Amino acid sequence: MGELEIRISDAEREAAAVRLRRACVEGRLTLAEFSQRVDLVYAARTGAELEPVVADLPAVSAPSHKRSRRFVIGIFGGHTLTGRWRAARRMFALCLFAGVDLDLRRAELSHPVVTIYLLTLFGGSDVYIPKGVEVDLRSFAIFGGNDEWGDEGEIQPGAPLVRVVALTLFGGTDVRHVRADPNASLRELIKESRRELGR
Protein backbone atom coordinates (compact mmCIF):
# COMPACT_ATOMS: atom_id res chain seq x y z
CA MET A 1 0.00 0.00 0.00
CA GLY A 2 1.38 3.41 -1.01
CA GLU A 3 2.21 6.17 1.41
CA LEU A 4 -0.77 8.40 2.23
CA GLU A 5 -0.45 11.91 0.75
CA ILE A 6 -1.14 14.64 3.32
CA ARG A 7 -3.73 17.22 2.31
CA ILE A 8 -2.55 20.82 2.09
CA SER A 9 -4.03 23.68 4.11
CA ASP A 10 -5.75 26.86 2.94
CA ALA A 11 -2.69 28.80 4.13
CA GLU A 12 -0.46 26.77 1.79
CA ARG A 13 -2.77 27.52 -1.12
CA GLU A 14 -2.74 31.22 -0.25
CA ALA A 15 1.07 31.24 -0.07
CA ALA A 16 1.24 29.65 -3.54
CA ALA A 17 -1.27 32.19 -4.90
CA VAL A 18 0.83 35.05 -3.51
CA ARG A 19 3.88 33.54 -5.19
CA LEU A 20 2.01 33.44 -8.51
CA ARG A 21 0.84 37.03 -8.13
CA ARG A 22 4.40 38.18 -7.39
CA ALA A 23 5.67 36.27 -10.44
CA CYS A 24 2.98 37.90 -12.61
CA VAL A 25 3.92 41.40 -11.44
CA GLU A 26 7.62 40.67 -11.99
CA GLY A 27 6.98 39.60 -15.57
CA ARG A 28 7.65 35.90 -15.06
CA LEU A 29 4.04 34.95 -15.84
CA THR A 30 1.60 36.43 -18.31
CA LEU A 31 -1.98 37.18 -17.28
CA ALA A 32 -3.15 34.05 -19.08
CA GLU A 33 -0.56 31.90 -17.30
CA PHE A 34 -1.48 33.45 -13.95
CA SER A 35 -5.17 32.78 -14.58
CA GLN A 36 -4.57 29.14 -15.49
CA ARG A 37 -2.17 28.45 -12.63
CA VAL A 38 -4.18 30.13 -9.88
CA ASP A 39 -7.13 27.88 -10.76
CA LEU A 40 -4.84 24.86 -10.31
CA VAL A 41 -3.61 26.20 -6.96
CA TYR A 42 -7.10 26.47 -5.49
CA ALA A 43 -8.11 23.10 -6.93
CA ALA A 44 -5.05 21.34 -5.47
CA ARG A 45 -5.70 18.96 -2.56
CA THR A 46 -2.19 17.63 -1.92
CA GLY A 47 1.37 18.84 -2.07
CA ALA A 48 1.99 16.64 -5.11
CA GLU A 49 -0.73 18.56 -6.99
CA LEU A 50 0.41 21.99 -5.77
CA GLU A 51 4.18 21.71 -6.20
CA PRO A 52 4.31 21.51 -10.04
CA VAL A 53 2.25 24.70 -10.35
CA VAL A 54 5.01 26.82 -8.76
CA ALA A 55 8.04 24.58 -9.31
CA ASP A 56 9.53 26.77 -12.07
CA LEU A 57 9.23 29.98 -10.03
CA PRO A 58 12.02 31.11 -7.69
CA ALA A 59 11.14 31.46 -4.03
CA VAL A 60 12.80 34.90 -3.96
CA SER A 61 12.72 36.51 -7.38
CA ALA A 62 14.24 39.56 -8.97
CA PRO A 63 12.15 42.12 -10.87
CA SER A 64 11.87 41.94 -14.65
CA HIS A 65 13.97 44.38 -16.66
CA LYS A 66 11.61 44.36 -19.64
CA ARG A 67 10.58 47.88 -20.64
CA SER A 68 6.96 48.74 -19.84
CA ARG A 69 4.56 50.03 -22.49
CA ARG A 70 3.05 53.35 -21.44
CA PHE A 71 1.58 54.66 -24.69
CA VAL A 72 -0.32 53.15 -27.62
CA ILE A 73 -1.34 55.48 -30.44
CA GLY A 74 -3.47 54.81 -33.51
CA ILE A 75 -4.15 57.79 -35.78
CA PHE A 76 -5.76 57.20 -39.19
CA GLY A 77 -4.59 53.60 -38.96
CA GLY A 78 -4.96 50.58 -36.72
CA HIS A 79 -2.63 49.46 -33.97
CA THR A 80 -2.70 45.99 -32.40
CA LEU A 81 -0.67 45.24 -29.29
CA THR A 82 -0.52 41.49 -28.82
CA GLY A 83 1.94 38.77 -27.88
CA ARG A 84 4.20 39.06 -24.83
CA TRP A 85 4.56 42.65 -23.66
CA ARG A 86 4.79 44.47 -20.32
CA ALA A 87 2.03 46.84 -19.24
CA ALA A 88 3.02 49.87 -17.19
CA ARG A 89 1.14 50.67 -13.99
CA ARG A 90 -0.62 53.46 -15.91
CA MET A 91 -1.09 53.11 -19.65
CA PHE A 92 -2.50 55.62 -22.13
CA ALA A 93 -4.04 54.74 -25.50
CA LEU A 94 -5.24 57.19 -28.15
CA CYS A 95 -7.46 56.03 -30.99
CA LEU A 96 -8.24 58.75 -33.57
CA PHE A 97 -10.02 57.81 -36.80
CA ALA A 98 -8.56 54.34 -36.29
CA GLY A 99 -8.82 51.09 -34.35
CA VAL A 100 -6.72 49.99 -31.38
CA ASP A 101 -6.61 46.42 -30.03
CA LEU A 102 -4.96 45.68 -26.68
CA ASP A 103 -4.56 41.94 -26.11
CA LEU A 104 -3.60 41.29 -22.48
CA ARG A 105 -3.61 37.48 -22.60
CA ARG A 106 0.20 37.27 -22.73
CA ALA A 107 0.85 40.65 -21.12
CA GLU A 108 3.08 40.98 -18.07
CA LEU A 109 2.00 43.42 -15.39
CA SER A 110 4.31 45.88 -13.67
CA HIS A 111 1.92 46.22 -10.71
CA PRO A 112 -0.99 44.22 -9.21
CA VAL A 113 -3.32 47.06 -10.28
CA VAL A 114 -2.92 48.34 -13.85
CA THR A 115 -4.95 51.27 -15.18
CA ILE A 116 -5.50 51.77 -18.91
CA TYR A 117 -6.77 55.19 -20.02
CA LEU A 118 -8.45 54.97 -23.44
CA LEU A 119 -9.39 58.04 -25.48
CA THR A 120 -11.33 57.01 -28.58
CA LEU A 121 -12.41 59.64 -31.12
CA PHE A 122 -14.13 58.54 -34.33
CA GLY A 123 -12.79 55.01 -33.99
CA GLY A 124 -12.96 51.77 -32.06
CA SER A 125 -10.91 50.29 -29.23
CA ASP A 126 -10.96 46.70 -27.98
CA VAL A 127 -9.34 45.32 -24.83
CA TYR A 128 -9.03 41.52 -24.42
CA ILE A 129 -8.54 40.29 -20.85
CA PRO A 130 -8.27 36.62 -19.82
CA LYS A 131 -11.00 35.25 -17.59
CA GLY A 132 -10.01 35.06 -13.93
CA VAL A 133 -8.53 38.57 -13.96
CA GLU A 134 -10.61 41.23 -12.22
CA VAL A 135 -11.75 44.14 -14.39
CA ASP A 136 -13.12 47.54 -13.43
CA LEU A 137 -14.55 49.49 -16.39
CA ARG A 138 -15.23 53.18 -15.88
CA SER A 139 -16.46 54.97 -18.95
CA PHE A 140 -18.16 57.94 -20.55
CA ALA A 141 -19.40 58.09 -24.14
CA ILE A 142 -20.95 60.74 -26.38
CA PHE A 143 -22.50 59.48 -29.64
CA GLY A 144 -20.91 56.11 -29.04
CA GLY A 145 -20.75 53.30 -26.53
CA ASN A 146 -18.47 51.54 -24.09
CA ASP A 147 -19.32 47.93 -23.29
CA GLU A 148 -18.02 45.00 -21.27
CA TRP A 149 -18.63 41.59 -22.85
CA GLY A 150 -18.58 38.12 -21.36
CA ASP A 151 -18.14 36.67 -17.90
CA GLU A 152 -14.88 37.49 -16.10
CA GLY A 153 -14.93 34.02 -14.58
CA GLU A 154 -14.11 33.06 -11.02
CA ILE A 155 -11.89 35.69 -9.41
CA GLN A 156 -9.48 34.11 -6.96
CA PRO A 157 -7.92 36.00 -4.03
CA GLY A 158 -4.80 37.82 -5.14
CA ALA A 159 -5.88 38.13 -8.76
CA PRO A 160 -4.57 41.24 -10.57
CA LEU A 161 -6.95 44.12 -11.28
CA VAL A 162 -7.11 45.79 -14.69
CA ARG A 163 -8.94 49.10 -14.53
CA VAL A 164 -10.08 50.53 -17.87
CA VAL A 165 -11.02 54.21 -17.98
CA ALA A 166 -12.62 54.93 -21.35
CA LEU A 167 -13.69 58.25 -22.86
CA THR A 168 -15.37 57.81 -26.23
CA LEU A 169 -16.66 60.33 -28.77
CA PHE A 170 -18.31 59.10 -31.99
CA GLY A 171 -16.88 55.63 -31.51
CA GLY A 172 -16.86 52.58 -29.29
CA THR A 173 -14.77 50.78 -26.71
CA ASP A 174 -15.27 47.09 -25.94
CA VAL A 175 -13.72 45.21 -23.03
CA ARG A 176 -13.95 41.46 -23.68
CA HIS A 177 -13.39 38.67 -21.16
CA VAL A 178 -11.83 35.83 -23.13
CA ARG A 179 -10.44 32.39 -22.36
CA ALA A 180 -6.83 32.37 -21.28
CA ASP A 181 -5.56 30.53 -24.36
CA PRO A 182 -2.72 32.69 -25.73
CA ASN A 183 -2.69 30.76 -29.03
CA ALA A 184 -6.27 31.54 -30.04
CA SER A 185 -6.69 34.32 -32.62
CA LEU A 186 -8.52 37.51 -31.71
CA ARG A 187 -11.08 36.78 -34.43
CA GLU A 188 -11.78 33.37 -32.86
CA LEU A 189 -12.18 34.93 -29.41
CA ILE A 190 -14.61 37.55 -30.71
CA LYS A 191 -16.75 34.82 -32.28
CA GLU A 192 -16.75 32.88 -29.01
CA SER A 193 -17.71 36.01 -27.10
CA ARG A 194 -20.66 36.60 -29.42
CA ARG A 195 -21.77 32.98 -29.17
CA GLU A 196 -21.72 33.19 -25.36
CA LEU A 197 -24.00 36.20 -25.55
CA GLY A 198 -26.26 34.60 -28.16
CA ARG A 199 -25.48 37.27 -30.73
mmCIF file of C-alpha atoms in Angstrom:
data_model
loop_
_atom_site.group_PDB
_atom_site.id
_atom_site.type_symbol
_atom_site.label_atom_id
_atom_site.label_comp_id
_atom_site.label_asym_id
_atom_site.label_seq_id
_atom_site.Cartn_x
_atom_site.Cartn_y
_atom_site.Cartn_z
ATOM 1 C CA MET A 1 0.000 0.000 0.000
ATOM 2 C CA GLY A 2 1.382 3.410 -1.009
ATOM 3 C CA GLU A 3 2.208 6.170 1.407
ATOM 4 C CA LEU A 4 -0.768 8.398 2.235
ATOM 5 C CA GLU A 5 -0.451 11.914 0.753
ATOM 6 C CA ILE A 6 -1.137 14.644 3.321
ATOM 7 C CA ARG A 7 -3.734 17.222 2.314
ATOM 8 C CA ILE A 8 -2.554 20.821 2.093
ATOM 9 C CA SER A 9 -4.027 23.679 4.113
ATOM 10 C CA ASP A 10 -5.752 26.858 2.935
ATOM 11 C CA ALA A 11 -2.687 28.795 4.133
ATOM 12 C CA GLU A 12 -0.458 26.767 1.794
ATOM 13 C CA ARG A 13 -2.773 27.518 -1.119
ATOM 14 C CA GLU A 14 -2.739 31.224 -0.254
ATOM 15 C CA ALA A 15 1.074 31.236 -0.074
ATOM 16 C CA ALA A 16 1.245 29.653 -3.537
ATOM 17 C CA ALA A 17 -1.272 32.186 -4.900
ATOM 18 C CA VAL A 18 0.832 35.053 -3.505
ATOM 19 C CA ARG A 19 3.885 33.544 -5.191
ATOM 20 C CA LEU A 20 2.015 33.436 -8.507
ATOM 21 C CA ARG A 21 0.842 37.034 -8.129
ATOM 22 C CA ARG A 22 4.404 38.182 -7.394
ATOM 23 C CA ALA A 23 5.666 36.270 -10.438
ATOM 24 C CA CYS A 24 2.983 37.899 -12.612
ATOM 25 C CA VAL A 25 3.923 41.400 -11.440
ATOM 26 C CA GLU A 26 7.623 40.666 -11.993
ATOM 27 C CA GLY A 27 6.980 39.600 -15.567
ATOM 28 C CA ARG A 28 7.655 35.896 -15.064
ATOM 29 C CA LEU A 29 4.037 34.947 -15.845
ATOM 30 C CA THR A 30 1.596 36.429 -18.314
ATOM 31 C CA LEU A 31 -1.983 37.182 -17.280
ATOM 32 C CA ALA A 32 -3.148 34.045 -19.079
ATOM 33 C CA GLU A 33 -0.556 31.898 -17.295
ATOM 34 C CA PHE A 34 -1.476 33.445 -13.953
ATOM 35 C CA SER A 35 -5.170 32.780 -14.575
ATOM 36 C CA GLN A 36 -4.575 29.139 -15.488
ATOM 37 C CA ARG A 37 -2.175 28.452 -12.627
ATOM 38 C CA VAL A 38 -4.178 30.134 -9.878
ATOM 39 C CA ASP A 39 -7.129 27.884 -10.756
ATOM 40 C CA LEU A 40 -4.845 24.864 -10.314
ATOM 41 C CA VAL A 41 -3.612 26.198 -6.962
ATOM 42 C CA TYR A 42 -7.101 26.473 -5.494
ATOM 43 C CA ALA A 43 -8.106 23.096 -6.935
ATOM 44 C CA ALA A 44 -5.051 21.338 -5.471
ATOM 45 C CA ARG A 45 -5.702 18.963 -2.561
ATOM 46 C CA THR A 46 -2.193 17.628 -1.920
ATOM 47 C CA GLY A 47 1.374 18.843 -2.066
ATOM 48 C CA ALA A 48 1.986 16.641 -5.109
ATOM 49 C CA GLU A 49 -0.727 18.558 -6.989
ATOM 50 C CA LEU A 50 0.414 21.986 -5.772
ATOM 51 C CA GLU A 51 4.175 21.710 -6.200
ATOM 52 C CA PRO A 52 4.315 21.511 -10.036
ATOM 53 C CA VAL A 53 2.253 24.704 -10.352
ATOM 54 C CA VAL A 54 5.005 26.824 -8.755
ATOM 55 C CA ALA A 55 8.045 24.581 -9.306
ATOM 56 C CA ASP A 56 9.527 26.767 -12.073
ATOM 57 C CA LEU A 57 9.225 29.976 -10.033
ATOM 58 C CA PRO A 58 12.020 31.106 -7.694
ATOM 59 C CA ALA A 59 11.137 31.463 -4.026
ATOM 60 C CA VAL A 60 12.801 34.901 -3.959
ATOM 61 C CA SER A 61 12.720 36.506 -7.376
ATOM 62 C CA ALA A 62 14.238 39.565 -8.972
ATOM 63 C CA PRO A 63 12.151 42.117 -10.869
ATOM 64 C CA SER A 64 11.870 41.940 -14.652
ATOM 65 C CA HIS A 65 13.968 44.380 -16.663
ATOM 66 C CA LYS A 66 11.609 44.365 -19.637
ATOM 67 C CA ARG A 67 10.582 47.885 -20.636
ATOM 68 C CA SER A 68 6.957 48.739 -19.841
ATOM 69 C CA ARG A 69 4.561 50.031 -22.494
ATOM 70 C CA ARG A 70 3.052 53.353 -21.438
ATOM 71 C CA PHE A 71 1.581 54.657 -24.694
ATOM 72 C CA VAL A 72 -0.322 53.153 -27.622
ATOM 73 C CA ILE A 73 -1.342 55.484 -30.436
ATOM 74 C CA GLY A 74 -3.467 54.807 -33.506
ATOM 75 C CA ILE A 75 -4.153 57.792 -35.782
ATOM 76 C CA PHE A 76 -5.761 57.202 -39.191
ATOM 77 C CA GLY A 77 -4.591 53.597 -38.965
ATOM 78 C CA GLY A 78 -4.963 50.577 -36.719
ATOM 79 C CA HIS A 79 -2.632 49.462 -33.969
ATOM 80 C CA THR A 80 -2.697 45.990 -32.405
ATOM 81 C CA LEU A 81 -0.671 45.243 -29.292
ATOM 82 C CA THR A 82 -0.517 41.487 -28.815
ATOM 83 C CA GLY A 83 1.941 38.766 -27.877
ATOM 84 C CA ARG A 84 4.198 39.063 -24.832
ATOM 85 C CA TRP A 85 4.558 42.649 -23.656
ATOM 86 C CA ARG A 86 4.788 44.465 -20.316
ATOM 87 C CA ALA A 87 2.031 46.836 -19.240
ATOM 88 C CA ALA A 88 3.015 49.865 -17.187
ATOM 89 C CA ARG A 89 1.141 50.666 -13.994
ATOM 90 C CA ARG A 90 -0.617 53.460 -15.910
ATOM 91 C CA MET A 91 -1.089 53.111 -19.650
ATOM 92 C CA PHE A 92 -2.504 55.618 -22.134
ATOM 93 C CA ALA A 93 -4.040 54.739 -25.502
ATOM 94 C CA LEU A 94 -5.241 57.190 -28.151
ATOM 95 C CA CYS A 95 -7.458 56.029 -30.986
ATOM 96 C CA LEU A 96 -8.241 58.755 -33.568
ATOM 97 C CA PHE A 97 -10.021 57.813 -36.801
ATOM 98 C CA ALA A 98 -8.557 54.339 -36.286
ATOM 99 C CA GLY A 99 -8.820 51.086 -34.352
ATOM 100 C CA VAL A 100 -6.717 49.986 -31.384
ATOM 101 C CA ASP A 101 -6.613 46.422 -30.032
ATOM 102 C CA LEU A 102 -4.959 45.681 -26.677
ATOM 103 C CA ASP A 103 -4.558 41.940 -26.106
ATOM 104 C CA LEU A 104 -3.600 41.290 -22.476
ATOM 105 C CA ARG A 105 -3.606 37.484 -22.601
ATOM 106 C CA ARG A 106 0.198 37.267 -22.733
ATOM 107 C CA ALA A 107 0.855 40.651 -21.117
ATOM 108 C CA GLU A 108 3.080 40.985 -18.073
ATOM 109 C CA LEU A 109 2.002 43.424 -15.389
ATOM 110 C CA SER A 110 4.312 45.882 -13.666
ATOM 111 C CA HIS A 111 1.922 46.221 -10.709
ATOM 112 C CA PRO A 112 -0.989 44.221 -9.212
ATOM 113 C CA VAL A 113 -3.319 47.064 -10.285
ATOM 114 C CA VAL A 114 -2.917 48.341 -13.852
ATOM 115 C CA THR A 115 -4.951 51.273 -15.177
ATOM 116 C CA ILE A 116 -5.503 51.766 -18.911
ATOM 117 C CA TYR A 117 -6.769 55.187 -20.022
ATOM 118 C CA LEU A 118 -8.453 54.972 -23.442
ATOM 119 C CA LEU A 119 -9.390 58.040 -25.478
ATOM 120 C CA THR A 120 -11.329 57.008 -28.580
ATOM 121 C CA LEU A 121 -12.411 59.644 -31.118
ATOM 122 C CA PHE A 122 -14.133 58.538 -34.332
ATOM 123 C CA GLY A 123 -12.795 55.008 -33.991
ATOM 124 C CA GLY A 124 -12.959 51.768 -32.064
ATOM 125 C CA SER A 125 -10.912 50.292 -29.227
ATOM 126 C CA ASP A 126 -10.960 46.700 -27.984
ATOM 127 C CA VAL A 127 -9.336 45.317 -24.833
ATOM 128 C CA TYR A 128 -9.029 41.525 -24.420
ATOM 129 C CA ILE A 129 -8.540 40.285 -20.851
ATOM 130 C CA PRO A 130 -8.267 36.615 -19.816
ATOM 131 C CA LYS A 131 -10.998 35.254 -17.586
ATOM 132 C CA GLY A 132 -10.008 35.058 -13.934
ATOM 133 C CA VAL A 133 -8.535 38.574 -13.962
ATOM 134 C CA GLU A 134 -10.608 41.228 -12.216
ATOM 135 C CA VAL A 135 -11.750 44.141 -14.393
ATOM 136 C CA ASP A 136 -13.121 47.540 -13.429
ATOM 137 C CA LEU A 137 -14.553 49.493 -16.392
ATOM 138 C CA ARG A 138 -15.230 53.182 -15.879
ATOM 139 C CA SER A 139 -16.459 54.974 -18.955
ATOM 140 C CA PHE A 140 -18.164 57.943 -20.552
ATOM 141 C CA ALA A 141 -19.396 58.090 -24.143
ATOM 142 C CA ILE A 142 -20.946 60.741 -26.378
ATOM 143 C CA PHE A 143 -22.497 59.483 -29.640
ATOM 144 C CA GLY A 144 -20.910 56.113 -29.042
ATOM 145 C CA GLY A 145 -20.746 53.298 -26.534
ATOM 146 C CA ASN A 146 -18.469 51.538 -24.085
ATOM 147 C CA ASP A 147 -19.325 47.929 -23.293
ATOM 148 C CA GLU A 148 -18.020 44.998 -21.266
ATOM 149 C CA TRP A 149 -18.635 41.589 -22.847
ATOM 150 C CA GLY A 150 -18.578 38.121 -21.359
ATOM 151 C CA ASP A 151 -18.140 36.675 -17.897
ATOM 152 C CA GLU A 152 -14.884 37.491 -16.103
ATOM 153 C CA GLY A 153 -14.930 34.020 -14.580
ATOM 154 C CA GLU A 154 -14.114 33.064 -11.021
ATOM 155 C CA ILE A 155 -11.894 35.693 -9.409
ATOM 156 C CA GLN A 156 -9.480 34.114 -6.960
ATOM 157 C CA PRO A 157 -7.917 35.996 -4.030
ATOM 158 C CA GLY A 158 -4.796 37.822 -5.144
ATOM 159 C CA ALA A 159 -5.880 38.133 -8.765
ATOM 160 C CA PRO A 160 -4.572 41.236 -10.567
ATOM 161 C CA LEU A 161 -6.945 44.118 -11.280
ATOM 162 C CA VAL A 162 -7.110 45.788 -14.689
ATOM 163 C CA ARG A 163 -8.935 49.100 -14.530
ATOM 164 C CA VAL A 164 -10.084 50.528 -17.872
ATOM 165 C CA VAL A 165 -11.024 54.210 -17.977
ATOM 166 C CA ALA A 166 -12.617 54.935 -21.354
ATOM 167 C CA LEU A 167 -13.690 58.253 -22.864
ATOM 168 C CA THR A 168 -15.366 57.807 -26.229
ATOM 169 C CA LEU A 169 -16.657 60.331 -28.766
ATOM 170 C CA PHE A 170 -18.309 59.097 -31.989
ATOM 171 C CA GLY A 171 -16.881 55.630 -31.505
ATOM 172 C CA GLY A 172 -16.865 52.581 -29.288
ATOM 173 C CA THR A 173 -14.765 50.778 -26.714
ATOM 174 C CA ASP A 174 -15.270 47.089 -25.943
ATOM 175 C CA VAL A 175 -13.718 45.205 -23.032
ATOM 176 C CA ARG A 176 -13.952 41.456 -23.681
ATOM 177 C CA HIS A 177 -13.390 38.670 -21.156
ATOM 178 C CA VAL A 178 -11.831 35.825 -23.134
ATOM 179 C CA ARG A 179 -10.442 32.394 -22.357
ATOM 180 C CA ALA A 180 -6.834 32.372 -21.277
ATOM 181 C CA ASP A 181 -5.565 30.528 -24.365
ATOM 182 C CA PRO A 182 -2.716 32.688 -25.734
ATOM 183 C CA ASN A 183 -2.688 30.760 -29.025
ATOM 184 C CA ALA A 184 -6.274 31.543 -30.045
ATOM 185 C CA SER A 185 -6.686 34.319 -32.622
ATOM 186 C CA LEU A 186 -8.516 37.514 -31.711
ATOM 187 C CA ARG A 187 -11.084 36.777 -34.427
ATOM 188 C CA GLU A 188 -11.779 33.368 -32.860
ATOM 189 C CA LEU A 189 -12.178 34.928 -29.405
ATOM 190 C CA ILE A 190 -14.613 37.549 -30.708
ATOM 191 C CA LYS A 191 -16.748 34.815 -32.284
ATOM 192 C CA GLU A 192 -16.754 32.878 -29.010
ATOM 193 C CA SER A 193 -17.709 36.010 -27.097
ATOM 194 C CA ARG A 194 -20.657 36.604 -29.419
ATOM 195 C CA ARG A 195 -21.768 32.977 -29.166
ATOM 196 C CA GLU A 196 -21.723 33.195 -25.361
ATOM 197 C CA LEU A 197 -24.003 36.200 -25.553
ATOM 198 C CA GLY A 198 -26.261 34.602 -28.160
ATOM 199 C CA ARG A 199 -25.479 37.269 -30.731
#
